[in-house]
Coordinates of C-alpha atoms in Angstrom, one line a residue:
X3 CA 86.1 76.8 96.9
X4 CA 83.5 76.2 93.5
X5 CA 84.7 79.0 90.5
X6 CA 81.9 80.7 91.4
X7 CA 83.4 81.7 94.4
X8 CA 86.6 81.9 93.5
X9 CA 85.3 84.5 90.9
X10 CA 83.3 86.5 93.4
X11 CA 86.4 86.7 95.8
X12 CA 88.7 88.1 92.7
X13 CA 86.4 90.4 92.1
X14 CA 85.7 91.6 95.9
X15 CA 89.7 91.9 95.7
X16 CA 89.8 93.9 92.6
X17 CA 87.4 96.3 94.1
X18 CA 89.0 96.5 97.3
X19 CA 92.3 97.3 95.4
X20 CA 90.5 100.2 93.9
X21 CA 88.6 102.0 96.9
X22 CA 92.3 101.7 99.1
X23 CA 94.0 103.1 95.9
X24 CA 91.4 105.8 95.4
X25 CA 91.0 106.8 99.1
X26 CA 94.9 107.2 99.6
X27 CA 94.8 109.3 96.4
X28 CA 92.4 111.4 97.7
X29 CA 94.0 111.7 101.4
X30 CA 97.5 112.5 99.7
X31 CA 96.0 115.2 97.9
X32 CA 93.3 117.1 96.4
X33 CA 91.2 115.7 93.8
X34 CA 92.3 117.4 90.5
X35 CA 89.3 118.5 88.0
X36 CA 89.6 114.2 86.5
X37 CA 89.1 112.6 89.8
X38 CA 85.7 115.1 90.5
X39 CA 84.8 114.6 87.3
X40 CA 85.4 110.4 87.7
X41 CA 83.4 110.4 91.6
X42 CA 80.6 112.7 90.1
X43 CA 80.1 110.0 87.3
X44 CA 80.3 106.9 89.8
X45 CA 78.0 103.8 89.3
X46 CA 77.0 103.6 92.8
X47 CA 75.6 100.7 92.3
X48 CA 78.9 98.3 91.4
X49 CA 80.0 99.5 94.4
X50 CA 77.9 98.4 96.7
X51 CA 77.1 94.9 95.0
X52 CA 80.1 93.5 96.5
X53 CA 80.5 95.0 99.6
X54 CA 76.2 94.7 100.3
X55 CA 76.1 97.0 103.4
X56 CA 73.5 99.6 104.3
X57 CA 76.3 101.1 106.4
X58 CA 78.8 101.6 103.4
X59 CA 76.0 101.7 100.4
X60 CA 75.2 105.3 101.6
X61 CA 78.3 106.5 102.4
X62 CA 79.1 106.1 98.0
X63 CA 76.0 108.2 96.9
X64 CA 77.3 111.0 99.8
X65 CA 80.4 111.1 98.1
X66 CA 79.3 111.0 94.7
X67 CA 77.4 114.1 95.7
X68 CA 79.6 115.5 97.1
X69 CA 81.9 115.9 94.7
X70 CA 79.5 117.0 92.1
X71 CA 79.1 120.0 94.4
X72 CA 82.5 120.9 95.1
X73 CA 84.8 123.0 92.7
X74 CA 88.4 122.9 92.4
X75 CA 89.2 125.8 94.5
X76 CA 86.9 124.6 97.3
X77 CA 88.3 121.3 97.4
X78 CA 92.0 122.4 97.2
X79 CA 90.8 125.4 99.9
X80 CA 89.2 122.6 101.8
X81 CA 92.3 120.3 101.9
X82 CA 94.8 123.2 102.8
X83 CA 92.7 124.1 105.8
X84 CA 92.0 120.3 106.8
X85 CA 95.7 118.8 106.2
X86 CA 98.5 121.4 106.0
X87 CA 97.1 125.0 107.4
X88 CA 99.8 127.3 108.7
X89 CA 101.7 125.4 111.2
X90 CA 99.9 122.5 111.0
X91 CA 96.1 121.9 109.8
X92 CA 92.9 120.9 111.5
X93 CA 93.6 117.4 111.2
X94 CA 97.0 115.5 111.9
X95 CA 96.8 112.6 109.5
X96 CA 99.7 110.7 110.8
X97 CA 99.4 107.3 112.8
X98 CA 102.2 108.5 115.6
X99 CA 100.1 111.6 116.4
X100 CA 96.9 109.5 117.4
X101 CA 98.8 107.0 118.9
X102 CA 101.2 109.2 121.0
X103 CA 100.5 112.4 120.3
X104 CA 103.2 113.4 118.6
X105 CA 104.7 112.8 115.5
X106 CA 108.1 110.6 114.5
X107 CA 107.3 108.2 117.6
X108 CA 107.7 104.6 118.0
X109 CA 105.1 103.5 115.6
X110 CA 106.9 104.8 113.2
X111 CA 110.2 103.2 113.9
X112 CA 107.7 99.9 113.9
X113 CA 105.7 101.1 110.6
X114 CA 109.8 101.3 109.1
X115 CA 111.0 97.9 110.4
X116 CA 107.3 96.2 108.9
X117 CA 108.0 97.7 105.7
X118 CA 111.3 96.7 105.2
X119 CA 110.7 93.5 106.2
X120 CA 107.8 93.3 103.6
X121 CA 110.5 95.0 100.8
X122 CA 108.7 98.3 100.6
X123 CA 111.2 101.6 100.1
X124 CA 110.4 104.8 100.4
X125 CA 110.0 107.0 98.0
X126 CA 112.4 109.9 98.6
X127 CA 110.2 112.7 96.8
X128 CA 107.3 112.0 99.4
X129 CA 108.2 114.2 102.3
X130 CA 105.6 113.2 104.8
X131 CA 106.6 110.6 107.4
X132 CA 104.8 107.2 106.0
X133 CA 102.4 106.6 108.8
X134 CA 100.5 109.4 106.6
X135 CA 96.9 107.4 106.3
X136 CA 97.4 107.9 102.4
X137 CA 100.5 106.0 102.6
X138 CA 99.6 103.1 104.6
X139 CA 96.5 102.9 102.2
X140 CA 98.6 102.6 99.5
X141 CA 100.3 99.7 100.9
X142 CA 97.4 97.5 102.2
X143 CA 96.6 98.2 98.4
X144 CA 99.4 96.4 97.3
X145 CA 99.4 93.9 99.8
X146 CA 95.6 93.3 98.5
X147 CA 97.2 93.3 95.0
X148 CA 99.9 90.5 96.3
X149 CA 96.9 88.1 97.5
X150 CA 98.0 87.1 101.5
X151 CA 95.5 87.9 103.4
X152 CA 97.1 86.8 106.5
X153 CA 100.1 89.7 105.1
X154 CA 97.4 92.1 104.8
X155 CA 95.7 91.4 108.2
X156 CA 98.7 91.9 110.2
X157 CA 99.4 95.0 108.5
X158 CA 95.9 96.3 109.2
X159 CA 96.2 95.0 112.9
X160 CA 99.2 96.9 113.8
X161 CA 99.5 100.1 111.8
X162 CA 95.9 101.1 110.9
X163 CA 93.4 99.6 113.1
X164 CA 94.1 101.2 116.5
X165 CA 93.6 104.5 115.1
X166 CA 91.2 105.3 111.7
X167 CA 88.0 105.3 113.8
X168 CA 89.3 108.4 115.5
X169 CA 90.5 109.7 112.6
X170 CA 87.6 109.1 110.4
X171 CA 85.6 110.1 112.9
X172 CA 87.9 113.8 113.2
X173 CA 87.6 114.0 109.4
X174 CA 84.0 113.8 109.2
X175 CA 83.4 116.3 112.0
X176 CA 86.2 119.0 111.2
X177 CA 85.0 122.5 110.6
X178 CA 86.7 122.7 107.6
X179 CA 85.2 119.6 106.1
X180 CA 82.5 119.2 103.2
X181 CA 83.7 117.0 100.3
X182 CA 85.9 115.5 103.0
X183 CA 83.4 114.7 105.2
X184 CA 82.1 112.6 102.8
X185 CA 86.0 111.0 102.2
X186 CA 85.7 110.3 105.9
X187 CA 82.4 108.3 106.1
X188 CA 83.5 106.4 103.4
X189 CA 86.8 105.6 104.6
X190 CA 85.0 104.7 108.1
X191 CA 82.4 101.8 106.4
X192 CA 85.4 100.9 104.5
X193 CA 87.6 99.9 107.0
X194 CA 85.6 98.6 109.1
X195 CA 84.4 96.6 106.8
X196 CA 88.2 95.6 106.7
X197 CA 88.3 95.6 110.2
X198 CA 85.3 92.7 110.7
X199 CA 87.4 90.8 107.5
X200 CA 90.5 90.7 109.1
X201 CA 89.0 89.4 112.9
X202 CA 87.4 86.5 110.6
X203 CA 91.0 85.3 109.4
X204 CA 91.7 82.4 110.8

């Protein structure tokens, strides 16, 4: 690999750090009044020079929009309805519940014994289960971080990719969805953008 490359990959990896790490922070949560203020302000454009997709270079403008237009009471309305509702809300963001369709099955137990195995803990002041899609973001950022891409494949393979086109595909179409219909296109072009990566491993 010339330094050129070398270069271009470091900086693919840096930006894929980022949009994992931003994504789960939007998925955990709402967006505070910073994190609008930060998407309403993106450079599209950086975005979309590494990852040169038509597919995924419209989704960032759709978001960037999106959040200009939204207020913090609508987004925080938005992700009450979409996430936690009374009961439970429109969407179940959990890997068990589109796997099974229920929650605290066996992908969990298997999610557990994987990150154990990779040294991860849990954090006892999260509450949700950690097949939460923010959570297993968070930790195929940090396998990104860490560099193995053979690490960060099988992780993808067997706790993320047999389900986020469903999801994705609930979170962009959910009554309740406007700024996070944007979230979910993203998300979409972004993983499978992962997706086609991680079939190319050898």
């Amino acid at each position: 690999m010339s330094t050129q490359q070398a270069e271009m990959s470091a900086q693919q990896d840096t930006l894929r750090v980022d949009i994992y790490a931003m994504l789960a922070t939007l998925l955990r949560q709402a967006p505070d009044q910073s994190i609008l203020d930060w998407l309403s302000d993106l450079d599209v454009g950086v975005q979309t020079a590494v990852h040169n997709t038509t597919t995924i270079a419209a989704a960032w403008p759709v978001l960037k929009l999106a959040a200009q237009k939204t207020t913090i009471l609508a987004v925080e309305d938005e992700y009450q309805d979409l996430f936690i509702g009374i009961g439970r809300g429109e969407i179940v963001p959990f890997g068990s519940w589109y796997l099974t369709g229920s929650l605290m099955e066996m992908p969990l137990a298997n999610l557990r014994r994987d990150l154990t195995q990779l040294g991860f803990q849990r954090d006892e002041s999260v509450k949700e289960p950690e097949d939460h899609i923010a959570a297993l973001l968070e930790v195929m950022a940090m396998l990104v971080e860490g560099g193995d891409l053979h690490l960060q494949r099988t992780f993808f393979n067997r706790h993320i990719a047999t389900w986020f086109e469903r999801f994705c595909l609930d979170l962009k179409s959910a009554k309740n969805a406007v700024f996070y219909s944007a979230v979910g296109e993203l998300l979409l072009q972004f993983m499978t953008i992962e997706k086609t990566r991680f079939v190319e491993v050898n």
